[in-house]
XYZ file of C-alpha atoms in Angstrom:
396
model
C 0.000 0.000 0.000
C 1.467 3.428 -0.932
C 2.309 5.742 1.961
C -0.091 8.479 0.909
C -2.955 5.987 0.540
C -2.287 4.628 4.036
C -2.179 8.167 5.432
C -5.392 9.145 3.607
C -7.264 6.104 4.962
C -6.132 6.887 8.502
C -7.073 10.557 8.137
C -10.488 9.536 6.748
C -11.164 7.345 9.780
C -10.196 10.141 12.158
C -12.437 12.553 10.256
C -15.388 10.136 10.396
C -14.888 9.694 14.130
C -14.772 13.447 14.663
C -17.836 14.026 12.465
C -19.905 11.378 14.282
C -18.828 12.780 17.638
C -19.944 16.249 16.538
C -23.207 14.939 15.121
C -24.071 12.993 18.295
C -22.837 15.796 20.592
C -20.143 13.465 22.004
C -22.521 10.675 22.981
C -20.307 8.643 20.651
C -16.769 9.983 21.285
C -14.489 10.121 18.272
C -11.955 7.788 19.880
C -14.676 5.153 20.330
C -15.839 5.416 16.716
C -12.276 5.400 15.371
C -11.375 2.359 17.451
C -14.267 0.397 15.940
C -13.361 1.473 12.404
C -9.711 0.581 12.879
C -10.595 -2.843 14.247
C -12.947 -3.528 11.338
C -10.238 -2.372 8.964
C -7.713 -4.787 10.434
C -10.261 -7.581 10.125
C -10.802 -6.861 6.437
C -8.423 -5.037 4.121
C -5.903 -3.135 6.273
C -2.296 -4.314 6.072
C -1.079 -5.029 9.605
C 1.555 -2.311 9.266
C -0.721 0.399 7.851
C 0.340 2.818 10.598
C 4.028 2.257 9.858
C 3.338 2.521 6.120
C 1.768 5.928 6.732
C 5.019 7.065 8.341
C 4.028 6.879 12.011
C 6.771 4.726 13.481
C 8.135 4.565 17.006
C 10.658 7.467 16.917
C 8.158 10.079 15.748
C 5.505 8.728 18.114
C 7.748 9.172 21.144
C 8.810 12.614 19.943
C 5.128 13.575 19.687
C 4.457 12.239 23.188
C 7.314 14.230 24.726
C 6.300 17.451 22.994
C 2.568 17.087 23.571
C 2.809 16.202 27.253
C 5.182 19.117 27.850
C 2.672 21.290 25.995
C -0.079 20.029 28.316
C 1.993 21.193 31.267
C 1.712 24.748 29.996
C -2.042 24.572 30.684
C -1.473 24.066 34.401
C 0.197 25.977 37.210
C 1.644 25.101 40.607
C -1.492 26.447 42.246
C -3.561 24.210 39.971
C -1.484 21.117 40.722
C -1.754 21.736 44.461
C -5.529 22.026 44.086
C -5.664 18.631 42.388
C -4.641 16.517 45.376
C -8.268 15.450 45.724
C -8.204 14.249 42.136
C -5.164 12.108 42.936
C -6.939 10.557 45.917
C -10.109 9.846 43.926
C -8.088 8.329 41.076
C -6.155 6.101 43.463
C -9.428 5.090 45.119
C -10.770 4.026 41.732
C -7.696 1.862 41.166
C -8.103 0.406 44.638
C -11.708 -0.414 43.780
C -10.627 -2.322 40.671
C -8.049 -4.334 42.607
C -10.391 -5.105 45.513
C -13.256 -6.161 43.236
C -11.114 -8.434 41.083
C -9.275 -10.048 43.991
C -12.583 -10.837 45.732
C -15.411 -11.269 43.222
C -13.099 -11.874 40.285
C -11.394 -14.930 41.756
C -14.817 -16.464 42.431
C -15.618 -16.438 38.708
C -12.175 -16.788 37.114
C -8.997 -18.517 38.197
C -6.366 -16.733 40.262
C -3.755 -16.525 37.495
C -6.204 -14.898 35.084
C -7.084 -12.206 37.625
C -3.415 -11.526 38.459
C -2.422 -11.176 34.799
C -5.458 -9.057 33.887
C -5.546 -6.505 36.722
C -2.524 -4.267 35.897
C -3.466 -3.875 32.188
C -6.993 -2.849 33.212
C -5.557 -0.200 35.528
C -2.962 1.096 33.119
C -1.655 1.481 29.625
C 0.608 -0.260 27.192
C 3.639 -0.574 29.496
C 1.720 -2.448 32.200
C 0.131 -4.651 29.528
C 3.496 -5.535 28.025
C 4.982 -6.322 31.448
C 2.158 -8.726 32.338
C 2.040 -10.215 28.849
C 5.738 -11.050 29.015
C 5.413 -12.420 32.540
C 2.532 -14.693 31.484
C 4.477 -15.894 28.448
C 7.525 -16.651 30.615
C 5.256 -18.654 32.939
C 3.961 -20.703 30.007
C 0.509 -19.085 30.049
C 0.149 -18.307 26.342
C -3.551 -17.441 26.326
C -3.158 -15.172 29.353
C -0.260 -13.441 27.596
C -2.693 -12.552 24.814
C -5.384 -11.574 27.352
C -3.073 -8.941 28.883
C -2.735 -7.217 25.509
C -6.403 -7.686 24.650
C -7.558 -5.950 27.829
C -5.385 -2.962 26.987
C -6.824 -2.925 23.472
C -10.488 -3.352 24.439
C -10.890 -1.434 27.717
C -11.285 1.845 25.858
C -14.524 0.581 24.322
C -15.968 0.776 27.840
C -14.036 3.801 29.052
C -14.632 6.189 26.140
C -18.455 6.296 26.098
C -18.778 6.083 29.889
C -16.435 9.044 30.310
C -18.377 11.084 27.758
C -21.633 10.381 29.596
C -20.152 11.340 32.983
C -18.531 14.528 31.688
C -21.704 15.617 29.902
C -23.655 15.122 33.122
C -21.095 17.133 35.081
C -20.873 19.792 32.370
C -24.628 20.373 32.284
C -24.631 20.784 36.067
C -21.827 23.352 35.916
C -23.467 25.236 33.045
C -26.780 25.447 34.894
C -25.052 26.916 37.949
C -22.989 29.291 35.817
C -26.018 30.562 33.902
C -27.858 31.120 37.171
C -24.931 33.152 38.512
C -24.170 30.603 41.230
C -20.939 29.130 39.887
C -17.468 30.164 40.941
C -14.676 28.157 39.339
C -12.307 26.586 41.828
C -9.743 25.983 39.089
C -9.481 29.084 36.918
C -7.467 28.702 33.756
C -5.012 31.360 32.732
C -6.961 33.830 30.559
C -4.196 33.675 27.991
C -4.159 29.891 27.831
C -5.958 29.781 24.530
C -4.631 32.962 23.035
C -2.503 32.632 19.959
C -0.355 35.614 20.749
C 2.811 36.111 18.700
C 4.591 37.867 21.588
C 7.417 35.852 23.204
C 6.991 34.657 26.796
C 8.170 36.750 29.732
C 11.787 35.543 29.703
C 12.101 36.722 26.098
C 9.993 39.865 26.399
C 12.779 42.034 24.961
C 12.874 39.943 21.794
C 10.968 41.352 18.794
C 7.853 39.207 18.151
C 9.046 38.502 14.602
C 11.861 36.339 16.008
C 9.452 34.179 18.000
C 9.091 31.870 15.014
C 7.682 28.345 14.828
C 11.227 27.027 15.038
C 11.986 29.001 18.186
C 8.821 27.642 19.826
C 9.825 24.084 18.905
C 13.360 24.710 20.168
C 12.203 25.835 23.593
C 9.593 23.072 23.867
C 12.174 20.468 22.856
C 14.702 21.757 25.377
C 12.180 21.492 28.220
C 11.252 17.944 27.163
C 14.960 17.083 26.929
C 15.541 18.379 30.453
C 12.646 16.244 31.721
C 13.973 13.143 29.975
C 17.509 13.798 31.207
C 16.284 14.182 34.787
C 14.445 10.857 34.569
C 17.649 9.205 33.305
C 19.712 10.710 36.141
C 17.203 9.484 38.730
C 17.149 5.906 37.415
C 19.848 4.577 39.780
C 17.853 5.929 42.736
C 14.241 5.343 41.682
C 12.231 4.979 38.488
C 10.118 7.925 37.387
C 8.406 8.218 34.040
C 9.920 10.918 31.793
C 6.374 11.659 30.637
C 5.336 12.625 34.152
C 8.384 14.880 34.380
C 7.498 16.424 31.009
C 4.176 17.529 32.508
C 5.871 18.937 35.621
C 8.662 20.634 33.677
C 6.087 22.151 31.335
C 4.458 23.774 34.368
C 7.816 25.005 35.654
C 8.927 26.403 32.284
C 5.646 28.270 31.820
C 5.710 29.701 35.336
C 9.312 30.837 34.761
C 8.378 32.550 31.500
C 10.426 30.226 29.284
C 7.373 28.753 27.510
C 4.170 30.442 26.460
C 0.772 28.824 26.943
C 0.187 26.028 24.431
C 3.258 26.517 22.225
C 2.160 23.696 19.911
C -1.033 25.575 19.110
C 0.789 28.821 18.405
C 3.228 26.854 16.209
C 0.246 25.386 14.304
C 1.408 21.850 15.173
C -1.084 20.730 17.813
C -3.511 18.937 15.509
C -0.854 16.916 13.730
C 0.773 15.923 17.022
C -2.557 14.660 18.355
C -3.070 12.739 15.115
C 0.269 10.963 15.574
C -0.564 9.850 19.106
C -4.093 8.703 18.348
C -2.911 6.643 15.384
C -0.334 4.978 17.640
C -3.066 4.010 20.109
C -5.314 2.562 17.409
C -2.391 0.583 16.004
C -2.748 -1.726 19.019
C -6.085 -2.947 17.659
C -4.324 -5.074 15.033
C -3.761 -7.648 17.780
C -7.491 -8.070 18.439
C -8.416 -10.756 15.881
C -11.988 -12.176 15.732
C -10.730 -15.590 16.918
C -8.930 -13.997 19.829
C -12.026 -12.057 20.836
C -14.146 -15.194 20.694
C -11.746 -17.278 22.752
C -11.185 -14.682 25.451
C -14.600 -12.998 25.401
C -15.798 -14.414 28.723
C -12.786 -13.505 30.894
C -12.569 -10.157 29.102
C -16.194 -9.241 29.889
C -15.962 -10.481 33.471
C -12.706 -8.663 34.231
C -13.763 -5.343 32.728
C -17.287 -5.564 34.166
C -16.231 -6.374 37.729
C -13.286 -3.987 37.597
C -15.338 -1.018 36.394
C -18.057 -1.732 38.964
C -15.447 -1.749 41.736
C -13.954 1.451 40.330
C -17.313 3.216 40.356
C -18.109 2.244 43.941
C -14.693 3.248 45.293
C -14.560 6.534 43.364
C -18.124 7.366 44.455
C -17.200 6.895 48.125
C -13.967 8.875 47.812
C -15.708 11.576 45.782
C -18.436 12.024 48.382
C -15.831 12.411 51.112
C -13.789 14.936 49.120
C -16.557 17.031 47.579
C -16.633 15.521 44.067
C -19.890 14.797 42.330
C -20.330 11.086 41.464
C -20.063 11.906 37.740
C -16.783 13.839 38.043
C -15.258 11.298 40.436
C -16.106 8.405 38.104
C -14.845 10.299 35.055
C -11.474 10.878 36.743
C -11.221 7.234 37.770
C -12.128 6.078 34.253
C -8.962 7.662 32.866
C -7.255 4.480 34.108
C -8.855 2.727 31.117
C -7.181 4.875 28.482
C -5.034 7.736 29.828
C -3.528 10.513 27.748
C -4.288 11.825 25.095
C -7.792 10.316 25.050
C -8.666 12.075 28.337
C -7.788 15.428 26.760
C -9.669 14.734 23.526
C -12.861 13.438 25.149
C -12.984 16.369 27.578
C -12.584 18.904 24.772
C -15.235 17.171 22.661
C -17.709 17.261 25.540
C -16.960 20.931 26.277
C -17.486 21.866 22.626
C -20.712 19.865 22.437
C -22.261 21.535 25.492
C -21.864 25.173 24.500
C -20.917 27.469 21.635
C -20.209 30.379 23.955
C -16.442 30.953 24.506
C -16.940 32.099 28.095
C -18.994 29.026 28.965
C -16.476 26.762 27.280
C -13.735 28.386 29.368
C -15.681 27.677 32.555
C -16.225 24.038 31.573
C -12.612 23.579 30.500
C -11.305 25.134 33.715
C -13.458 22.806 35.791
C -13.018 19.506 33.945
C -9.740 19.477 32.011
C -7.151 19.872 34.837
C -8.520 16.984 36.951
C -8.870 14.759 33.877
C -5.250 15.417 32.859
C -3.903 14.851 36.365
C -6.007 11.707 36.828
C -4.791 10.266 33.547
C -1.155 10.693 34.471
C -1.607 9.345 37.990
C -3.432 6.193 36.885
C -1.862 5.185 33.592
C 1.602 6.710 33.621
C 2.576 6.279 37.255
C 0.549 3.741 39.248
C -0.005 1.079 36.605
C 3.695 0.381 36.045
C 4.331 0.045 39.783
C 1.308 -2.240 40.106
C 2.489 -4.419 37.221
C 5.865 -4.845 38.924
C 4.126 -6.039 42.094
C 1.698 -8.400 40.334
C 4.469 -10.072 38.311
C 5.752 -11.443 41.600
C 2.323 -12.910 42.379
C 2.196 -15.160 39.306
């Protein structure tokens, strides 16, 4: 298949997903629609390496992740991060609910080894899935090795629509209070966070705006991401910390120091393409989900996801009530464990755009919902899941 044909097919799928999401006002999130279309494509006429054929291979994917996550850090501030400690607690409670439900109810329905292999992938992303898949293969559990990958591939089909429903419920509540004059945002976004201002950030205020070119924005963003990665490498002998988590933190620091402007990828006109790269990488995992595999592992897959999500809801509901979260917002934050970044960002933005056309109302919704969703996604998928996988490998 020619490269441009592969790229055009992928772009068409992403467009269809976006159009259906817009048409249904995010009741069917674009990531959910695209995932179905990609899976059907792999079952029919897609070459297994269509993503690689289109030019989206590992080096550019990781570059996009470093740049985009650092860019996300520019949306937050230290005050915002300190406000999000409740989000961290609720997210951890949701993970605890998954573990408790599977280790109690789960082992009554499925065998112990299946539950042990399946739990970390349900809580986290691709790294946790790969760790458990390899551990199962090393233990001679071939079908469970496939199940670990399949859970990672399929859990989004539950997480995407549920998150959209929860965020829409929360968004309508916030809008009603805002329109009645009874809403005061507890997490105000920087008023310039969406401005596409050509002026350099504070550290470069003396520089003429004409020199703040696309290349200079990429240079500064790349340097911050490099510093985050280098710090993670230096810390490795002491303890393991994800460079992606540090990219988020360093993005906050660089923006607060005036080294980065808000959303440099947007002002460099590169945000959309960077998101495209990451979403295509996520959907590439669906090539592993063959019809035969789904049929063979359908029962443990349904049981694990069903029990796990039920436990997540109950635990996040309890923690949310104690910490002042509505049930919808608490569950939405916990659900980020099923997909992480960038899907949490995309679904939140789709819901915000579907609920209002007014820029001021969209700002209120974004300020309320986006920071906790971003923080929750990084806590669950990027940080906790890898640690959990390391613990559960020893339980096999």
